[in-house]
C-alpha cells in the first residue's frame, strides 16, 4: 500500500511508529515531517533515531540551530526549520551536502525550504485529533507506488 495512516494515542506509540517506519529508509532518503507545533514531529524523529541505534533522548528540537547531526548506523541529519525566515539562511548549514550525502535527512517544517525543496522525499503528516490522539499519514508523493511497510 502506498499511503498508510495510523492513529497513535500516546507519545510512546508515535515513537514506536517512527522506529517501524525507519526500516523503510536507506542512505540519502529525505523525510518531511509536516504538522502543527506539538503534533509529534520530534517524537517521531526520536523513533527514527532509535531504529538507527541512537538513544531517543539524545534527539531534541534544535532550537537555536537549524540542524543537529547524530552518528547512528546511518548518519542522521535532523533539521528544524521553524525559525528559518529566509531559505537563503540554509546556505550557512550547507544543507545540500546533507541531502546529497550518505545519511538520512529528517526535516521539521519542510514548507520553509522554498525553492530549495528536493523533489523526492517521504512525507509524514501528523495531525492533532484531540487530547493525546494523533493521526499520522505516510506517503512517498513522487512515487505513489512505493511500498511502505510498518
Ligand atoms: P513537534 O515537534 O511536532 O512540535 P513534539 O514531538 O516536540 O512536537 O511534541 C509533541 C508533544 O505532544 C510532546 O509533549 C508529547 O509528549 C505530546 N504527545 C501527546 N500525545 C502524543 C502522541 N500521541 N504522539 C506524540 N506526542 C504526543
Ligand atoms: Mg519539533
mmCIF file of N, CA and C in Angstrom, residues 22-112:
data_model
loop_
_atom_site.group_PDB
_atom_site.id
_atom_site.type_symbol
_atom_site.label_atom_id
_atom_site.label_comp_id
_atom_site.label_asym_id
_atom_site.label_seq_id
_atom_site.Cartn_x
_atom_site.Cartn_y
_atom_site.Cartn_z
ATOM 1 N N UNK A 22 11.246 3.673 10.105
ATOM 2 C CA UNK A 22 12.672 3.827 9.770
ATOM 3 C C UNK A 22 13.209 2.609 9.026
ATOM 4 N N UNK A 23 12.565 1.466 9.184
ATOM 5 C CA UNK A 23 13.054 0.271 8.483
ATOM 6 C C UNK A 23 12.883 0.396 6.971
ATOM 7 N N UNK A 24 12.093 1.362 6.524
ATOM 8 C CA UNK A 24 11.932 1.614 5.083
ATOM 9 C C UNK A 24 13.042 2.506 4.517
ATOM 10 N N UNK A 25 13.843 3.078 5.406
ATOM 11 C CA UNK A 25 14.777 4.125 4.971
ATOM 12 C C UNK A 25 16.123 3.569 4.545
ATOM 13 N N UNK A 26 16.695 4.220 3.557
ATOM 14 C CA UNK A 26 18.075 3.898 3.167
ATOM 15 C C UNK A 26 18.854 5.201 3.012
ATOM 16 N N UNK A 27 20.173 5.058 2.868
ATOM 17 C CA UNK A 27 21.034 6.235 2.748
ATOM 18 C C UNK A 27 20.500 7.170 1.674
ATOM 19 N N UNK A 28 20.576 8.458 1.940
ATOM 20 C CA UNK A 28 20.157 9.545 1.051
ATOM 21 C C UNK A 28 18.658 9.839 1.104
ATOM 22 N N UNK A 29 17.903 9.052 1.865
ATOM 23 C CA UNK A 29 16.471 9.347 1.938
ATOM 24 C C UNK A 29 16.231 10.638 2.724
ATOM 25 N N UNK A 30 15.178 11.329 2.332
ATOM 26 C CA UNK A 30 14.776 12.575 2.980
ATOM 27 C C UNK A 30 13.350 12.396 3.491
ATOM 28 N N UNK A 31 13.128 12.797 4.726
ATOM 29 C CA UNK A 31 11.813 12.623 5.342
ATOM 30 C C UNK A 31 11.273 13.999 5.731
ATOM 31 N N UNK A 32 10.142 14.375 5.156
ATOM 32 C CA UNK A 32 9.474 15.618 5.541
ATOM 33 C C UNK A 32 8.492 15.299 6.674
ATOM 34 N N UNK A 33 8.552 16.058 7.748
ATOM 35 C CA UNK A 33 7.585 15.908 8.837
ATOM 36 C C UNK A 33 6.738 17.162 8.888
ATOM 37 N N UNK A 34 5.460 17.009 8.517
ATOM 38 C CA UNK A 34 4.551 18.155 8.483
ATOM 39 C C UNK A 34 3.522 18.048 9.591
ATOM 40 N N UNK A 35 3.313 19.150 10.288
ATOM 41 C CA UNK A 35 2.298 19.152 11.341
ATOM 42 C C UNK A 35 2.504 20.355 12.242
ATOM 43 N N UNK A 36 1.449 20.710 12.954
ATOM 44 C CA UNK A 36 1.490 21.864 13.849
ATOM 45 C C UNK A 36 2.488 21.655 14.981
ATOM 46 N N UNK A 37 2.744 22.733 15.702
ATOM 47 C CA UNK A 37 3.554 22.632 16.917
ATOM 48 C C UNK A 37 2.910 21.620 17.857
ATOM 49 N N UNK A 38 3.710 20.739 18.401
ATOM 50 C CA UNK A 38 3.197 19.753 19.349
ATOM 51 C C UNK A 38 2.540 18.556 18.709
ATOM 52 N N UNK A 39 2.561 18.477 17.389
ATOM 53 C CA UNK A 39 1.908 17.348 16.713
ATOM 54 C C UNK A 39 2.672 16.040 16.944
ATOM 55 N N UNK A 40 3.965 16.145 17.199
ATOM 56 C CA UNK A 40 4.748 14.942 17.467
ATOM 57 C C UNK A 40 5.890 14.701 16.481
ATOM 58 N N UNK A 41 6.278 15.730 15.759
ATOM 59 C CA UNK A 41 7.343 15.577 14.755
ATOM 60 C C UNK A 41 8.669 15.162 15.406
ATOM 61 N N UNK A 42 8.979 15.812 16.522
ATOM 62 C CA UNK A 42 10.252 15.477 17.177
ATOM 63 C C UNK A 42 10.176 14.096 17.823
ATOM 64 N N UNK A 43 9.019 13.764 18.382
ATOM 65 C CA UNK A 43 8.847 12.416 18.957
ATOM 66 C C UNK A 43 9.032 11.353 17.873
ATOM 67 N N UNK A 44 8.458 11.570 16.723
ATOM 68 C CA UNK A 44 8.595 10.637 15.594
ATOM 69 C C UNK A 44 10.073 10.517 15.193
ATOM 70 N N UNK A 45 10.782 11.643 15.207
ATOM 71 C CA UNK A 45 12.218 11.639 14.869
ATOM 72 C C UNK A 45 13.005 10.808 15.881
ATOM 73 N N UNK A 46 12.608 10.889 17.159
ATOM 74 C CA UNK A 46 13.270 10.069 18.190
ATOM 75 C C UNK A 46 13.136 8.587 17.851
ATOM 76 N N UNK A 47 11.977 8.222 17.316
ATOM 77 C CA UNK A 47 11.761 6.832 16.924
ATOM 78 C C UNK A 47 12.678 6.407 15.778
ATOM 79 N N UNK A 48 12.851 7.309 14.815
ATOM 80 C CA UNK A 48 13.774 7.032 13.705
ATOM 81 C C UNK A 48 15.188 6.862 14.270
ATOM 82 N N UNK A 49 15.548 7.762 15.181
ATOM 83 C CA UNK A 49 16.896 7.711 15.778
ATOM 84 C C UNK A 49 17.113 6.382 16.498
ATOM 85 N N UNK A 50 16.088 5.950 17.222
ATOM 86 C CA UNK A 50 16.204 4.693 17.963
ATOM 87 C C UNK A 50 16.501 3.538 17.011
ATOM 88 N N UNK A 51 15.793 3.523 15.891
ATOM 89 C CA UNK A 51 15.992 2.447 14.911
ATOM 90 C C UNK A 51 17.389 2.503 14.296
ATOM 91 N N UNK A 52 18.018 3.667 14.360
ATOM 92 C CA UNK A 52 19.383 3.796 13.828
ATOM 93 C C UNK A 52 20.423 3.501 14.907
ATOM 94 N N UNK A 53 19.942 3.035 16.061
ATOM 95 C CA UNK A 53 20.864 2.639 17.126
ATOM 96 C C UNK A 53 21.240 3.771 18.064
ATOM 97 N N UNK A 54 20.499 4.862 18.019
ATOM 98 C CA UNK A 54 20.786 6.013 18.890
ATOM 99 C C UNK A 54 19.833 6.011 20.077
ATOM 100 N N UNK A 55 20.191 6.765 21.109
ATOM 101 C CA UNK A 55 19.291 6.904 22.251
ATOM 102 C C UNK A 55 18.259 7.981 21.915
ATOM 103 N N UNK A 56 16.964 7.651 22.001
ATOM 104 C CA UNK A 56 15.933 8.636 21.628
ATOM 105 C C UNK A 56 16.086 9.952 22.375
ATOM 106 N N UNK A 57 16.513 9.880 23.655
ATOM 107 C CA UNK A 57 16.579 11.126 24.441
ATOM 108 C C UNK A 57 17.682 12.068 23.966
ATOM 109 N N UNK A 58 18.581 11.565 23.118
ATOM 110 C CA UNK A 58 19.601 12.448 22.527
ATOM 111 C C UNK A 58 18.968 13.483 21.611
ATOM 112 N N UNK A 59 17.826 13.079 21.027
ATOM 113 C CA UNK A 59 17.229 13.912 19.990
ATOM 114 C C UNK A 59 16.281 14.933 20.607
ATOM 115 N N UNK A 60 16.553 16.187 20.355
ATOM 116 C CA UNK A 60 15.660 17.248 20.792
ATOM 117 C C UNK A 60 15.500 18.219 19.650
ATOM 118 N N UNK A 61 14.464 19.050 19.717
ATOM 119 C CA UNK A 61 14.332 20.030 18.652
ATOM 120 C C UNK A 61 15.523 20.963 18.708
ATOM 121 N N UNK A 62 16.226 21.081 17.615
ATOM 122 C CA UNK A 62 17.363 22.002 17.598
ATOM 123 C C UNK A 62 16.853 23.433 17.591
ATOM 124 N N UNK A 63 16.689 24.000 18.805
ATOM 125 C CA UNK A 63 16.007 25.276 18.937
ATOM 126 C C UNK A 63 16.789 26.440 18.326
ATOM 127 N N UNK A 64 18.088 26.477 18.585
ATOM 128 C CA UNK A 64 18.851 27.627 18.121
ATOM 129 C C UNK A 64 19.741 27.306 16.929
ATOM 130 N N UNK A 65 19.687 26.053 16.510
ATOM 131 C CA UNK A 65 20.411 25.705 15.289
ATOM 132 C C UNK A 65 19.398 25.094 14.329
ATOM 133 N N UNK A 66 19.739 25.098 13.077
ATOM 134 C CA UNK A 66 18.796 24.575 12.091
ATOM 135 C C UNK A 66 18.914 23.068 11.945
ATOM 136 N N UNK A 67 20.054 22.529 12.372
ATOM 137 C CA UNK A 67 20.291 21.116 12.111
ATOM 138 C C UNK A 67 21.144 20.507 13.210
ATOM 139 N N UNK A 68 20.781 19.303 13.615
ATOM 140 C CA UNK A 68 21.626 18.504 14.509
ATOM 141 C C UNK A 68 22.042 17.242 13.778
ATOM 142 N N UNK A 69 23.261 16.832 14.026
ATOM 143 C CA UNK A 69 23.798 15.629 13.392
ATOM 144 C C UNK A 69 23.997 14.549 14.444
ATOM 145 N N UNK A 70 23.557 13.340 14.127
ATOM 146 C CA UNK A 70 23.756 12.204 15.025
ATOM 147 C C UNK A 70 24.400 11.074 14.234
ATOM 148 N N UNK A 71 25.379 10.459 14.876
ATOM 149 C CA UNK A 71 26.122 9.411 14.178
ATOM 150 C C UNK A 71 25.521 8.047 14.503
ATOM 151 N N UNK A 72 24.485 7.692 13.809
ATOM 152 C CA UNK A 72 23.857 6.395 14.016
ATOM 153 C C UNK A 72 24.378 5.372 13.024
ATOM 154 N N UNK A 73 23.680 4.258 12.930
ATOM 155 C CA UNK A 73 24.052 3.230 11.941
ATOM 156 C C UNK A 73 24.174 3.871 10.554
ATOM 157 N N UNK A 74 23.279 4.789 10.277
ATOM 158 C CA UNK A 74 23.429 5.717 9.151
ATOM 159 C C UNK A 74 23.476 7.106 9.784
ATOM 160 N N UNK A 75 24.190 8.042 9.184
ATOM 161 C CA UNK A 75 24.178 9.406 9.726
ATOM 162 C C UNK A 75 22.749 9.976 9.702
ATOM 163 N N UNK A 76 22.374 10.662 10.772
ATOM 164 C CA UNK A 76 21.042 11.262 10.838
ATOM 165 C C UNK A 76 21.191 12.781 10.927
ATOM 166 N N UNK A 77 20.596 13.470 9.960
ATOM 167 C CA UNK A 77 20.598 14.933 9.955
ATOM 168 C C UNK A 77 19.190 15.389 10.300
ATOM 169 N N UNK A 78 19.038 15.998 11.447
ATOM 170 C CA UNK A 78 17.715 16.400 11.929
ATOM 171 C C UNK A 78 17.583 17.914 11.817
ATOM 172 N N UNK A 79 16.751 18.334 10.884
ATOM 173 C CA UNK A 79 16.533 19.767 10.666
ATOM 174 C C UNK A 79 15.240 20.205 11.339
ATOM 175 N N UNK A 80 15.263 21.385 11.959
ATOM 176 C CA UNK A 80 14.025 22.016 12.399
ATOM 177 C C UNK A 80 14.055 23.433 11.847
ATOM 178 N N UNK A 81 13.248 23.650 10.836
ATOM 179 C CA UNK A 81 13.317 24.929 10.108
ATOM 180 C C UNK A 81 12.295 25.948 10.597
ATOM 181 N N UNK A 82 11.707 25.681 11.773
ATOM 182 C CA UNK A 82 10.649 26.559 12.285
ATOM 183 C C UNK A 82 11.077 28.023 12.289
ATOM 184 N N UNK A 83 12.316 28.260 12.699
ATOM 185 C CA UNK A 83 12.784 29.646 12.828
ATOM 186 C C UNK A 83 13.419 30.202 11.574
ATOM 187 N N UNK A 84 13.391 29.405 10.531
ATOM 188 C CA UNK A 84 14.022 29.873 9.292
ATOM 189 C C UNK A 84 13.157 30.955 8.651
ATOM 190 N N UNK A 85 13.723 32.133 8.475
ATOM 191 C CA UNK A 85 12.916 33.199 7.885
ATOM 192 C C UNK A 85 13.118 33.299 6.389
ATOM 193 N N UNK A 86 14.331 32.977 5.964
ATOM 194 C CA UNK A 86 14.628 33.055 4.536
ATOM 195 C C UNK A 86 15.401 31.803 4.140
ATOM 196 N N UNK A 87 14.925 31.086 3.118
ATOM 197 C CA UNK A 87 15.607 29.850 2.727
ATOM 198 C C UNK A 87 17.102 30.054 2.453
ATOM 199 N N UNK A 88 17.486 31.323 2.160
ATOM 200 C CA UNK A 88 18.908 31.580 1.901
ATOM 201 C C UNK A 88 19.783 31.257 3.105
ATOM 202 N N UNK A 89 19.178 31.356 4.319
ATOM 203 C CA UNK A 89 19.947 31.047 5.529
ATOM 204 C C UNK A 89 20.441 29.608 5.526
ATOM 205 N N UNK A 90 19.801 28.778 4.726
ATOM 206 C CA UNK A 90 20.204 27.372 4.682
ATOM 207 C C UNK A 90 21.628 27.215 4.172
ATOM 208 N N UNK A 91 22.093 28.212 3.455
ATOM 209 C CA UNK A 91 23.472 28.138 2.953
ATOM 210 C C UNK A 91 24.448 28.006 4.099
ATOM 211 N N UNK A 92 24.099 28.611 5.246
ATOM 212 C CA UNK A 92 25.019 28.596 6.379
ATOM 213 C C UNK A 92 25.192 27.198 6.967
ATOM 214 N N UNK A 93 24.273 26.303 6.691
ATOM 215 C CA UNK A 93 24.463 24.919 7.159
ATOM 216 C C UNK A 93 24.785 23.997 5.989
ATOM 217 N N UNK A 94 25.110 24.580 4.848
ATOM 218 C CA UNK A 94 25.368 23.824 3.601
ATOM 219 C C UNK A 94 24.497 22.577 3.552
ATOM 220 N N UNK A 95 23.201 22.834 3.667
ATOM 221 C CA UNK A 95 22.265 21.736 3.833
ATOM 222 C C UNK A 95 22.270 20.771 2.661
ATOM 223 N N UNK A 96 22.602 21.277 1.461
ATOM 224 C CA UNK A 96 22.525 20.369 0.315
ATOM 225 C C UNK A 96 23.581 19.274 0.385
ATOM 226 N N UNK A 97 24.676 19.537 1.119
ATOM 227 C CA UNK A 97 25.657 18.459 1.316
ATOM 228 C C UNK A 97 25.026 17.299 2.067
ATOM 229 N N UNK A 98 24.119 17.635 2.983
ATOM 230 C CA UNK A 98 23.476 16.573 3.750
ATOM 231 C C UNK A 98 22.465 15.841 2.888
ATOM 232 N N UNK A 99 21.689 16.617 2.151
ATOM 233 C CA UNK A 99 20.664 15.987 1.325
ATOM 234 C C UNK A 99 21.289 15.016 0.341
ATOM 235 N N UNK A 100 22.448 15.384 -0.153
ATOM 236 C CA UNK A 100 23.044 14.532 -1.171
ATOM 237 C C UNK A 100 24.183 13.704 -0.604
ATOM 238 N N UNK A 101 24.301 13.699 0.701
ATOM 239 C CA UNK A 101 25.305 12.865 1.364
ATOM 240 C C UNK A 101 24.775 11.465 1.573
ATOM 241 N N UNK A 102 25.401 10.753 2.491
ATOM 242 C CA UNK A 102 25.057 9.342 2.650
ATOM 243 C C UNK A 102 24.184 9.052 3.858
ATOM 244 N N UNK A 103 23.566 10.081 4.386
ATOM 245 C CA UNK A 103 22.763 9.872 5.575
ATOM 246 C C UNK A 103 21.279 9.959 5.284
ATOM 247 N N UNK A 104 20.537 10.061 6.383
ATOM 248 C CA UNK A 104 19.090 10.263 6.307
ATOM 249 C C UNK A 104 18.815 11.666 6.821
ATOM 250 N N UNK A 105 18.064 12.439 6.055
ATOM 251 C CA UNK A 105 17.700 13.781 6.482
ATOM 252 C C UNK A 105 16.246 13.786 6.909
ATOM 253 N N UNK A 106 16.004 14.261 8.122
ATOM 254 C CA UNK A 106 14.642 14.380 8.640
ATOM 255 C C UNK A 106 14.390 15.868 8.843
ATOM 256 N N UNK A 107 13.291 16.371 8.287
ATOM 257 C CA UNK A 107 13.092 17.827 8.256
ATOM 258 C C UNK A 107 11.741 18.218 8.840
ATOM 259 N N UNK A 108 11.787 18.910 9.979
ATOM 260 C CA UNK A 108 10.564 19.501 10.530
ATOM 261 C C UNK A 108 10.362 20.858 9.854
ATOM 262 N N UNK A 109 9.134 21.210 9.566
ATOM 263 C CA UNK A 109 8.768 22.442 8.862
ATOM 264 C C UNK A 109 9.407 22.510 7.470
ATOM 265 N N UNK A 110 9.245 21.467 6.659
ATOM 266 C CA UNK A 110 9.856 21.448 5.330
ATOM 267 C C UNK A 110 9.279 22.511 4.394
ATOM 268 N N UNK A 111 8.094 23.054 4.741
ATOM 269 C CA UNK A 111 7.497 24.113 3.932
ATOM 270 C C UNK A 111 8.468 25.285 3.774
ATOM 271 N N UNK A 112 9.336 25.465 4.791
ATOM 272 C CA UNK A 112 10.248 26.605 4.798
ATOM 273 C C UNK A 112 11.387 26.465 3.789
#
